[in-house]
Short mmCIF file of C-alpha atoms and ligand atoms in Angstrom, two decimals:
data_model
loop_
_atom_site.label_atom_id
_atom_site.label_comp_id
_atom_site.label_asym_id
_atom_site.label_seq_id
_atom_site.Cartn_x
_atom_site.Cartn_y
_atom_site.Cartn_z
CA UNK B 22 130.30 99.00 131.16
CA UNK B 23 132.98 96.78 132.66
CA UNK B 24 134.27 93.95 130.39
CA UNK B 25 132.99 91.18 132.61
CA UNK B 26 130.05 92.06 134.77
CA UNK B 27 129.86 90.45 138.25
CA UNK B 28 126.49 89.30 139.04
CA UNK B 29 124.69 88.45 142.40
CA UNK B 30 121.63 86.05 141.74
CA UNK B 31 119.25 86.40 144.69
CA UNK B 32 116.90 83.45 144.52
CA UNK B 33 119.48 81.40 142.52
CA UNK B 34 117.84 77.98 143.19
CA UNK B 35 114.36 79.01 141.80
CA UNK B 36 112.87 79.07 138.43
CA UNK B 37 114.23 82.65 137.61
CA UNK B 38 117.51 81.88 139.29
CA UNK B 39 118.15 78.84 137.17
CA UNK B 40 117.20 80.68 133.99
CA UNK B 41 119.43 83.41 134.95
CA UNK B 42 122.45 80.88 135.55
CA UNK B 43 121.77 79.43 132.20
CA UNK B 44 122.11 82.89 130.38
CA UNK B 45 125.27 83.43 132.43
CA UNK B 46 126.60 79.98 131.40
CA UNK B 47 126.28 80.85 127.69
CA UNK B 48 128.47 84.00 128.10
CA UNK B 49 131.43 83.33 130.35
CA UNK B 50 133.15 86.26 128.49
CA UNK B 51 130.46 88.71 129.76
CA UNK B 52 129.37 87.60 133.07
CA UNK B 53 130.75 86.16 136.29
CA UNK B 54 128.81 84.74 139.19
CA UNK B 55 129.71 86.89 142.32
CA UNK B 56 127.16 85.57 144.87
CA UNK B 57 124.15 83.05 144.85
CA UNK B 58 121.55 83.05 147.65
CA UNK B 59 118.90 80.71 148.43
CA UNK B 60 116.44 79.66 151.21
CA UNK B 61 117.65 76.25 151.97
CA UNK B 62 118.07 74.06 148.62
CA UNK B 63 121.44 72.49 149.77
CA UNK B 64 121.54 69.97 146.77
CA UNK B 65 120.93 72.64 143.81
CA UNK B 66 123.27 75.22 145.58
CA UNK B 67 126.08 72.57 145.80
CA UNK B 68 125.93 71.97 142.20
CA UNK B 69 125.74 75.73 141.31
CA UNK B 70 128.91 76.18 143.43
CA UNK B 71 130.66 73.54 141.70
CA UNK B 72 129.89 75.06 138.42
CA UNK B 73 130.23 78.67 139.05
CA UNK B 74 132.62 78.97 141.88
CA UNK B 75 131.00 82.15 143.30
CA UNK B 76 132.73 84.33 145.84
CA UNK B 77 129.84 84.05 148.27
CA UNK B 78 126.88 81.98 148.85
CA UNK B 79 124.11 83.12 151.22
CA UNK B 80 121.58 80.59 152.63
CA UNK B 81 118.47 81.94 154.60
CA UNK B 82 118.33 78.78 156.81
CA UNK B 83 121.34 78.50 159.08
CA UNK B 84 121.38 74.68 159.24
CA UNK B 85 121.42 74.48 155.33
CA UNK B 86 124.33 76.93 155.41
CA UNK B 87 126.34 74.66 157.71
CA UNK B 88 125.39 71.47 155.65
CA UNK B 89 126.54 73.34 152.58
CA UNK B 90 130.01 74.29 154.27
CA UNK B 91 130.65 70.84 155.36
CA UNK B 92 130.28 69.52 151.70
CA UNK B 93 131.94 72.43 149.73
CA UNK B 94 135.59 72.03 148.84
CA UNK B 95 135.72 75.19 146.79
CA UNK B 96 136.83 78.63 148.19
CA UNK B 97 133.34 79.91 148.16
CA UNK B 98 132.44 81.75 151.59
CA UNK B 99 129.22 80.56 152.84
CA UNK B 100 127.03 82.83 155.01
CA UNK B 101 123.71 82.82 156.46
CA UNK B 102 121.37 85.46 158.08
CA UNK B 103 119.41 88.66 157.00
CA UNK B 104 122.49 91.05 156.70
CA UNK B 105 124.40 88.61 154.41
CA UNK B 106 121.65 89.20 151.58
CA UNK B 107 122.06 92.87 151.57
CA UNK B 108 125.87 92.62 151.81
CA UNK B 109 126.01 90.42 148.66
CA UNK B 110 123.49 92.65 146.75
CA UNK B 111 125.31 95.82 147.66
CA UNK B 112 128.82 94.68 147.49
CA UNK B 113 131.12 97.10 145.77
CA UNK B 114 132.53 94.69 143.24
CA UNK B 115 128.94 93.78 142.13
CA UNK B 116 127.64 95.39 138.79
CA UNK B 117 124.28 93.43 138.40
CA UNK B 118 121.82 91.96 140.82
CA UNK B 119 119.04 89.64 139.85
CA UNK B 120 116.31 90.00 142.35
CA UNK B 121 114.59 86.66 142.07
CA UNK B 122 113.65 85.74 145.67
CA UNK B 123 109.84 85.06 145.90
CA UNK B 124 107.68 87.20 148.08
CA UNK B 125 108.21 89.87 150.70
CA UNK B 126 111.39 88.25 151.80
CA UNK B 127 112.97 89.91 148.54
CA UNK B 128 112.29 93.40 149.76
CA UNK B 129 115.26 94.20 151.91
CA UNK B 130 118.07 92.57 149.55
CA UNK B 131 116.35 94.22 146.42
CA UNK B 132 116.17 97.56 148.01
CA UNK B 133 120.00 97.36 149.24
CA UNK B 134 120.88 96.52 145.47
CA UNK B 135 118.89 99.70 144.49
CA UNK B 136 120.36 101.90 147.10
CA UNK B 137 123.81 100.74 146.14
CA UNK B 138 123.43 101.83 142.53
CA UNK B 139 123.51 98.58 140.94
CA UNK B 140 121.86 97.43 137.71
CA UNK B 141 118.80 95.72 139.30
CA UNK B 142 116.99 93.11 137.34
CA UNK B 143 113.64 92.97 138.93
CA UNK B 144 111.71 89.81 138.94
CA UNK B 145 110.59 90.10 142.73
CA UNK B 146 107.47 92.19 141.71
CA UNK B 147 106.39 91.82 145.62
CA UNK B 148 108.97 94.24 146.69
CA UNK B 149 107.46 96.82 144.34
CA UNK B 150 104.03 96.12 145.34
CA UNK B 151 104.81 96.47 149.25
CA UNK B 152 106.93 99.49 148.92
CA UNK B 153 106.59 100.98 145.47
CA UNK B 154 107.31 104.76 146.32
CA UNK B 155 110.33 103.78 148.70
CA UNK B 156 111.65 101.43 146.23
CA UNK B 157 111.52 104.01 143.22
CA UNK B 158 113.10 106.67 145.61
CA UNK B 159 116.00 104.25 146.44
CA UNK B 160 116.60 103.59 142.63
CA UNK B 161 116.81 107.41 142.02
CA UNK B 162 118.85 108.41 144.99
CA UNK B 163 121.17 105.47 144.77
CA UNK B 164 121.59 105.94 140.87
CA UNK B 165 120.58 102.40 140.08
CA UNK B 166 119.44 101.14 136.71
CA UNK B 167 116.06 99.30 137.21
CA UNK B 168 115.36 96.69 134.39
CA UNK B 169 112.13 94.82 134.76
CA UNK B 170 112.42 91.22 134.21
CA UNK B 171 108.72 90.29 134.62
CA UNK B 172 107.96 89.32 130.97
CA UNK B 173 104.96 91.76 130.61
CA UNK B 174 107.01 94.58 132.04
CA UNK B 175 110.11 93.73 129.87
CA UNK B 176 107.80 93.80 126.93
CA UNK B 177 106.38 97.18 127.87
CA UNK B 178 109.88 98.42 128.57
CA UNK B 179 110.85 97.46 125.03
CA UNK B 180 107.67 98.96 123.54
CA UNK B 181 108.20 102.22 125.23
CA UNK B 182 109.98 105.10 123.48
CA UNK B 183 113.81 104.86 124.13
CA UNK B 184 113.84 108.20 125.98
CA UNK B 185 110.50 107.72 127.85
CA UNK B 186 110.48 110.66 130.45
CA UNK B 187 107.99 109.07 132.94
CA UNK B 188 104.92 110.90 131.36
CA UNK B 189 102.57 109.43 128.69
CA UNK B 190 101.44 112.56 126.93
CA UNK B 191 104.62 114.00 125.66
CA UNK B 192 105.34 110.67 123.91
CA UNK B 193 101.64 110.21 122.60
CA UNK B 194 101.36 107.07 124.74
CA UNK B 195 97.68 106.29 125.28
CA UNK B 196 97.68 103.19 127.43
CA UNK B 197 99.52 100.09 128.36
CA UNK B 198 98.08 96.86 127.34
CA UNK B 199 99.06 94.28 129.94
CA UNK B 200 98.41 90.57 128.66
CA UNK B 201 97.42 87.78 130.94
CA UNK B 202 97.32 84.02 130.05
CA UNK B 203 94.24 83.56 132.10
CA UNK B 204 95.97 80.74 134.04
CA UNK B 205 94.92 77.00 134.11
CA UNK B 206 91.10 77.94 135.13
CA UNK B 207 90.41 80.37 132.39
CA UNK B 208 86.82 80.18 131.27
CA UNK B 209 85.72 78.51 134.55
CA UNK B 210 82.91 79.98 136.73
CA UNK B 211 83.66 80.54 140.41
CA UNK B 212 81.19 77.71 141.59
CA UNK B 213 83.52 75.20 139.68
CA UNK B 214 86.64 76.47 141.37
CA UNK B 215 85.65 75.60 144.90
CA UNK B 216 87.38 72.07 144.77
CA UNK B 217 90.38 72.59 142.64
CA UNK B 218 93.69 71.18 143.92
CA UNK B 219 97.14 72.89 144.33
CA UNK B 220 98.23 70.43 141.68
CA UNK B 221 95.76 71.68 139.27
CA UNK B 222 96.49 75.34 140.25
CA UNK B 223 100.29 74.91 139.53
CA UNK B 224 99.90 73.36 136.29
CA UNK B 225 100.35 76.57 134.19
CA UNK B 226 99.44 76.10 130.53
CA UNK B 227 102.33 78.13 129.13
CA UNK B 228 105.07 79.02 131.72
CA UNK B 229 107.00 76.90 134.11
CA UNK B 230 107.45 78.87 137.32
CA UNK B 231 107.69 78.60 141.03
CA UNK B 232 104.62 77.32 143.08
CA UNK B 233 103.74 80.74 144.60
CA UNK B 234 103.63 82.63 141.29
CA UNK B 235 101.70 79.70 139.66
CA UNK B 236 98.98 80.08 142.20
CA UNK B 237 98.89 83.64 141.87
CA UNK B 238 98.31 83.17 137.98
CA UNK B 239 95.56 80.85 138.62
CA UNK B 240 93.77 83.45 140.88
CA UNK B 241 94.71 86.37 138.72
CA UNK B 242 96.51 87.90 141.77
CA UNK B 243 99.61 87.71 139.58
CA UNK B 244 97.91 90.22 137.20
CA UNK B 245 96.87 92.39 140.01
CA UNK B 246 100.40 92.62 141.44
CA UNK B 247 101.63 93.29 137.88
CA UNK B 248 99.09 96.10 137.40
CA UNK B 249 100.70 97.66 140.51
CA UNK B 250 104.15 96.92 139.48
CA UNK B 251 103.30 98.68 135.94
CA UNK B 252 102.10 101.83 137.64
CA UNK B 253 105.24 102.16 139.79
CA UNK B 254 107.75 101.33 136.84
CA UNK B 255 106.18 103.39 134.37
CA UNK B 256 104.92 106.23 136.49
CA UNK B 257 101.12 105.84 135.42
CA UNK B 258 97.71 105.58 136.90
CA UNK B 259 95.95 102.41 136.94
CA UNK B 260 93.45 103.65 134.50
CA UNK B 261 96.13 103.71 132.00
CA UNK B 262 96.64 100.17 132.20
CA UNK B 263 94.30 97.71 130.48
CA UNK B 264 94.42 93.97 131.30
CA UNK B 265 93.84 91.84 128.01
CA UNK B 266 93.57 87.98 128.38
CA UNK B 267 95.65 86.37 125.69
CA UNK B 268 95.75 82.60 126.25
CA UNK B 269 98.71 81.91 123.70
CA UNK B 270 101.17 84.13 125.96
CA UNK B 271 103.06 84.81 122.82
CA UNK B 272 102.30 88.67 122.91
CA UNK B 273 104.06 89.67 126.35
CA UNK B 274 102.44 92.93 126.62
CA UNK B 275 101.89 96.26 124.32
CA UNK B 276 101.83 99.83 124.35
CA UNK B 277 99.04 101.84 122.53
CA UNK B 278 99.89 105.34 121.04
CA UNK B 279 97.62 108.18 120.29
CA UNK B 280 97.94 107.79 116.36
CA UNK B 281 96.56 104.15 116.69
CA UNK B 282 99.75 102.41 116.64
CA UNK B 283 100.08 99.45 118.92
CA UNK B 284 103.70 98.29 119.78
CA UNK B 285 104.02 94.95 121.03
CA UNK B 286 106.90 92.44 122.05
CA UNK B 287 106.50 88.71 120.88
CA UNK B 288 108.35 85.80 121.86
CA UNK B 289 108.46 82.23 123.30
CA UNK B 290 107.17 82.00 126.97
CA UNK B 291 110.73 81.50 128.12
CA UNK B 292 112.01 83.93 130.94
CA UNK B 293 115.60 83.62 129.49
CA UNK B 294 114.48 86.26 126.84
CA UNK B 295 113.72 89.07 129.39
CA UNK B 296 116.47 88.04 131.67
CA UNK B 297 119.05 88.21 128.78
CA UNK B 298 117.62 91.49 127.65
CA UNK B 299 117.95 93.07 131.12
CA UNK B 300 121.42 91.79 131.48
CA UNK B 301 122.65 93.02 128.18
CA UNK B 302 120.73 96.16 127.69
CA UNK B 303 120.94 98.16 125.42
CA UNK B 304 122.71 95.43 123.66
CA UNK B 305 121.10 91.99 122.79
CA UNK B 306 122.71 88.55 123.51
CA UNK B 307 121.65 85.00 122.67
CA UNK B 308 119.50 83.70 125.49
CA UNK B 309 119.23 80.12 124.31
CA UNK B 310 115.82 80.62 123.25
CA UNK B 311 113.98 78.76 120.33
CA UNK B 312 112.95 81.32 117.77
CA UNK B 313 109.21 81.99 117.19
CA UNK B 314 107.36 80.12 114.42
CA UNK B 315 104.44 82.24 113.66
CA UNK B 316 102.87 79.56 111.19
CA UNK B 317 103.12 77.14 114.17
CA UNK B 318 101.07 79.51 116.46
CA UNK B 319 98.65 80.42 113.72
CA UNK B 320 96.30 82.52 115.83
CA UNK B 321 96.04 85.11 118.76
CA UNK B 322 92.89 85.27 120.80
CA UNK B 323 92.17 88.29 123.09
CA UNK B 324 89.29 88.62 125.79
CA UNK B 325 88.58 90.73 128.99
CA UNK B 326 89.50 89.16 132.44
CA UNK B 327 86.68 87.56 134.35
CA UNK B 328 86.53 89.51 137.69
CA UNK B 329 83.61 87.69 139.11
CA UNK B 330 85.19 84.25 139.05
CA UNK B 331 88.71 85.67 139.85
CA UNK B 332 88.08 88.68 142.30
CA UNK B 333 91.84 88.98 143.18
CA UNK B 334 92.41 91.53 140.31
CA UNK B 335 89.94 93.90 141.79
CA UNK B 336 91.22 93.57 145.06
CA UNK B 337 94.64 94.65 143.79
CA UNK B 338 93.20 97.70 142.16
CA UNK B 339 91.31 98.61 145.22
CA UNK B 340 94.51 98.14 147.25
CA UNK B 341 96.53 100.37 144.81
CA UNK B 342 93.80 103.02 144.78
CA UNK B 343 93.89 103.32 148.63
CA UNK B 344 97.59 103.36 148.59
CA UNK B 345 99.93 103.76 151.62
CA UNK B 346 100.23 100.46 153.45
CA UNK B 347 97.30 98.73 151.66
CA UNK B 348 99.24 97.13 148.77
CA UNK B 349 101.75 95.68 151.27
CA UNK B 350 98.71 94.28 153.24
CA UNK B 351 97.16 92.78 149.98
CA UNK B 352 100.68 91.39 149.26
CA UNK B 353 101.16 89.68 152.85
CA UNK B 354 97.61 88.45 153.14
CA UNK B 355 97.90 86.83 149.60
CA UNK B 356 101.28 85.16 150.63
CA UNK B 357 99.61 83.66 153.73
CA UNK B 358 96.59 82.61 151.78
CA UNK B 359 98.64 80.86 148.99
CA UNK B 360 100.78 79.15 151.37
CA UNK B 361 97.74 77.72 153.18
CA UNK B 362 96.15 76.67 149.78
CA UNK B 363 99.35 74.86 148.86
CA UNK B 364 99.21 73.04 152.15
CA UNK B 365 95.62 72.19 151.60
CA UNK B 366 94.41 74.17 154.56
CA UNK B 367 92.33 76.77 152.46
CA UNK B 368 90.16 76.44 149.45
CA UNK B 369 90.86 78.09 146.18
CA UNK B 370 87.93 80.31 146.46
CA UNK B 371 88.86 81.39 150.02
CA UNK B 372 92.09 83.04 148.88
CA UNK B 373 90.37 86.25 147.82
CA UNK B 374 87.88 85.99 150.57
CA UNK B 375 90.65 86.05 153.15
CA UNK B 376 92.74 88.81 151.58
CA UNK B 377 89.46 90.97 151.41
CA UNK B 378 88.68 90.43 155.04
CA UNK B 379 92.13 91.33 156.04
CA UNK B 380 92.04 94.40 153.81
CA UNK B 381 88.74 95.52 155.49
CA UNK B 382 90.34 95.40 159.01
CA UNK B 383 93.32 97.42 158.04
CA UNK B 384 93.88 101.03 159.19
CA UNK B 385 95.88 102.45 156.44
CA UNK B 386 99.01 104.43 156.84
CA UNK B 387 101.20 106.50 154.74
CA UNK B 388 104.53 104.95 153.83
CA UNK B 389 107.20 107.40 154.70
CA UNK B 390 109.58 104.91 155.97
CA UNK B 391 110.45 101.11 155.60
CA UNK B 392 109.33 100.36 159.09
CA UNK B 393 105.73 101.26 158.41
CA UNK B 394 105.73 98.85 155.45
CA UNK B 395 107.33 95.96 157.33
CA UNK B 396 104.89 96.59 160.36
CA UNK B 397 101.86 96.50 157.96
CA UNK B 398 103.37 93.26 156.31
CA UNK B 399 103.53 91.72 159.83
CA UNK B 400 100.26 92.84 160.92
CA UNK B 401 98.61 91.44 157.85
CA UNK B 402 100.13 88.08 158.32
CA UNK B 403 98.98 87.83 161.84
CA UNK B 404 95.39 89.06 161.00
CA UNK B 405 95.24 86.50 158.10
CA UNK B 406 96.33 83.60 160.42
CA UNK B 407 93.86 84.56 162.99
CA UNK B 408 90.94 84.77 160.61
CA UNK B 409 91.90 81.20 159.41
CA UNK B 410 92.29 79.87 162.94
CA UNK B 411 88.71 81.34 163.71
CA UNK B 412 87.45 79.69 160.59
CA UNK B 413 85.54 82.87 159.91
CA UNK B 414 85.57 82.73 156.15
P1 NAD T 6 110.75 80.04 142.92
O1 NAD T 6 109.97 79.55 144.18
O2 NAD T 6 111.14 79.11 141.93
O3 NAD T 6 112.35 80.37 143.63
C1 NAD T 6 112.36 81.28 144.65
C2 NAD T 6 113.87 81.60 145.19
O4 NAD T 6 113.74 82.33 146.39
C3 NAD T 6 114.40 80.22 145.56
O5 NAD T 6 115.90 80.31 145.23
C4 NAD T 6 114.37 80.26 147.30
O6 NAD T 6 115.43 79.57 147.63
C5 NAD T 6 114.49 81.90 147.49
N1 NAD T 6 113.70 82.10 148.73
C6 NAD T 6 112.53 81.60 148.94
N2 NAD T 6 112.03 82.15 150.22
C7 NAD T 6 113.19 82.87 150.65
C8 NAD T 6 113.43 83.53 151.94
N3 NAD T 6 112.68 83.68 152.84
N4 NAD T 6 114.90 84.23 152.06
C9 NAD T 6 115.68 84.08 150.95
N5 NAD T 6 115.42 83.36 149.73
C10 NAD T 6 114.25 82.68 149.83
O7 NAD T 6 110.27 81.41 142.52
P2 NAD T 6 110.41 82.07 140.96
O8 NAD T 6 109.17 81.56 140.18
O9 NAD T 6 111.79 81.83 140.44
O10 NAD T 6 109.98 83.46 141.30
C11 NAD T 6 110.85 84.32 141.82
C12 NAD T 6 110.28 85.91 141.71
O11 NAD T 6 110.25 86.09 140.40
C13 NAD T 6 108.80 85.95 142.39
O12 NAD T 6 108.90 87.30 142.87
C14 NAD T 6 108.20 85.89 141.13
O13 NAD T 6 106.94 86.64 141.09
C15 NAD T 6 109.05 86.68 140.04
N6 NAD T 6 108.69 86.14 138.65
C16 NAD T 6 108.79 84.85 138.21
C17 NAD T 6 108.52 84.51 136.98
C18 NAD T 6 108.68 82.96 136.63
O14 NAD T 6 108.49 82.68 135.36
N7 NAD T 6 109.11 82.01 137.42
C19 NAD T 6 108.14 85.35 135.92
C20 NAD T 6 108.00 86.72 136.55
C21 NAD T 6 108.29 86.91 137.82
MG1 MG T 7 104.69 88.27 134.40
#
């Protein structure tokens, strides 16, 4: 490893992006910010430029980029537009890329980092869900190092044998136990969820996260996306991944072995732990996270997920079983539905209904190339919007 690692943070102004910058802030001898990107948060980005003096900043929104350029006195070059994201993700001077853009918008830059053989710290699970086979192929062909940042997958990675070959049997692995907090509505019936508000849905009991993933946690779609993510990352079948609701969110996931052993990773629900683990792997560095006090936690609870109240987990399983373009369609329909829910244009219970209707209308294709994935994503968004406009839910 080079002495100082140059890092590009995609989605720098978000929850994961800011946690990443906090880890970097603690280790100026090890990491330097090379580039930061965001959609349009000028104020936060101006602060981050002043502190980290990156070589490049990319804003998706052109007006935001111009506004930022007017205010900034540092030597940072401010860019905008789609190609610029891929450029800073694949730049030859970059060692590590934190992929923390939310949603499908993260796919192309994450893929560019993988193709360029970077260490890819993957938070943007949507890119794996949409294009898993193509993404994993890009990692292999580009010679990239893929380190999962999603807390569950990071825990699984830590609980797997060091030389995991991509097959369960030779290592005596029986199954992955993927933990879920159950979200803010755990224990509620579907009939009680009809009128829940965006504010209630984003108020996650344990984790502080962006709005989209918070709603996904409330619907259990987050666990569905994570199930698909686990299957791609660890080369397994969905039957080899069991979802276990664990409301304390202290155990971040586990691996069960054929001799009866279960290996788990425990910690505070603070994303700086998996971020720091991915950045420093195979070493460990201080992440600024408070140490765990087991007496304070006192007990662990476990229960199966309620798939009647929360149908999104089933929909994700079905999409993955069908394969091809279906997971991309599930993801795109979910993004449209969550966005509409946050704008109070769709009820909470209509989120899975809308996704299911879009999936039913989709003619699945194999995904040999990226264009097919992007076309399916686009089709699903159009279909979801049309169904909402027709009010046919
Ligand atoms: P967030 O909403 O807080 O931040 C999203 C970031 O992406 C922001 O910097 C925003 O400016 C940028 N962005 C949004 N739309 C964009 C676009 N069209 N083009 C370019 N940039 C865009 O989200 P988050 O909670 O930090 O989550 C980021 C990703 O990490 C998601 O894929 C999420 O599923 C995953 N993740 C988050 C957590 C968490 O604790 N927050 C945990 C595990 C995984
Ligand atoms: Mg997670």
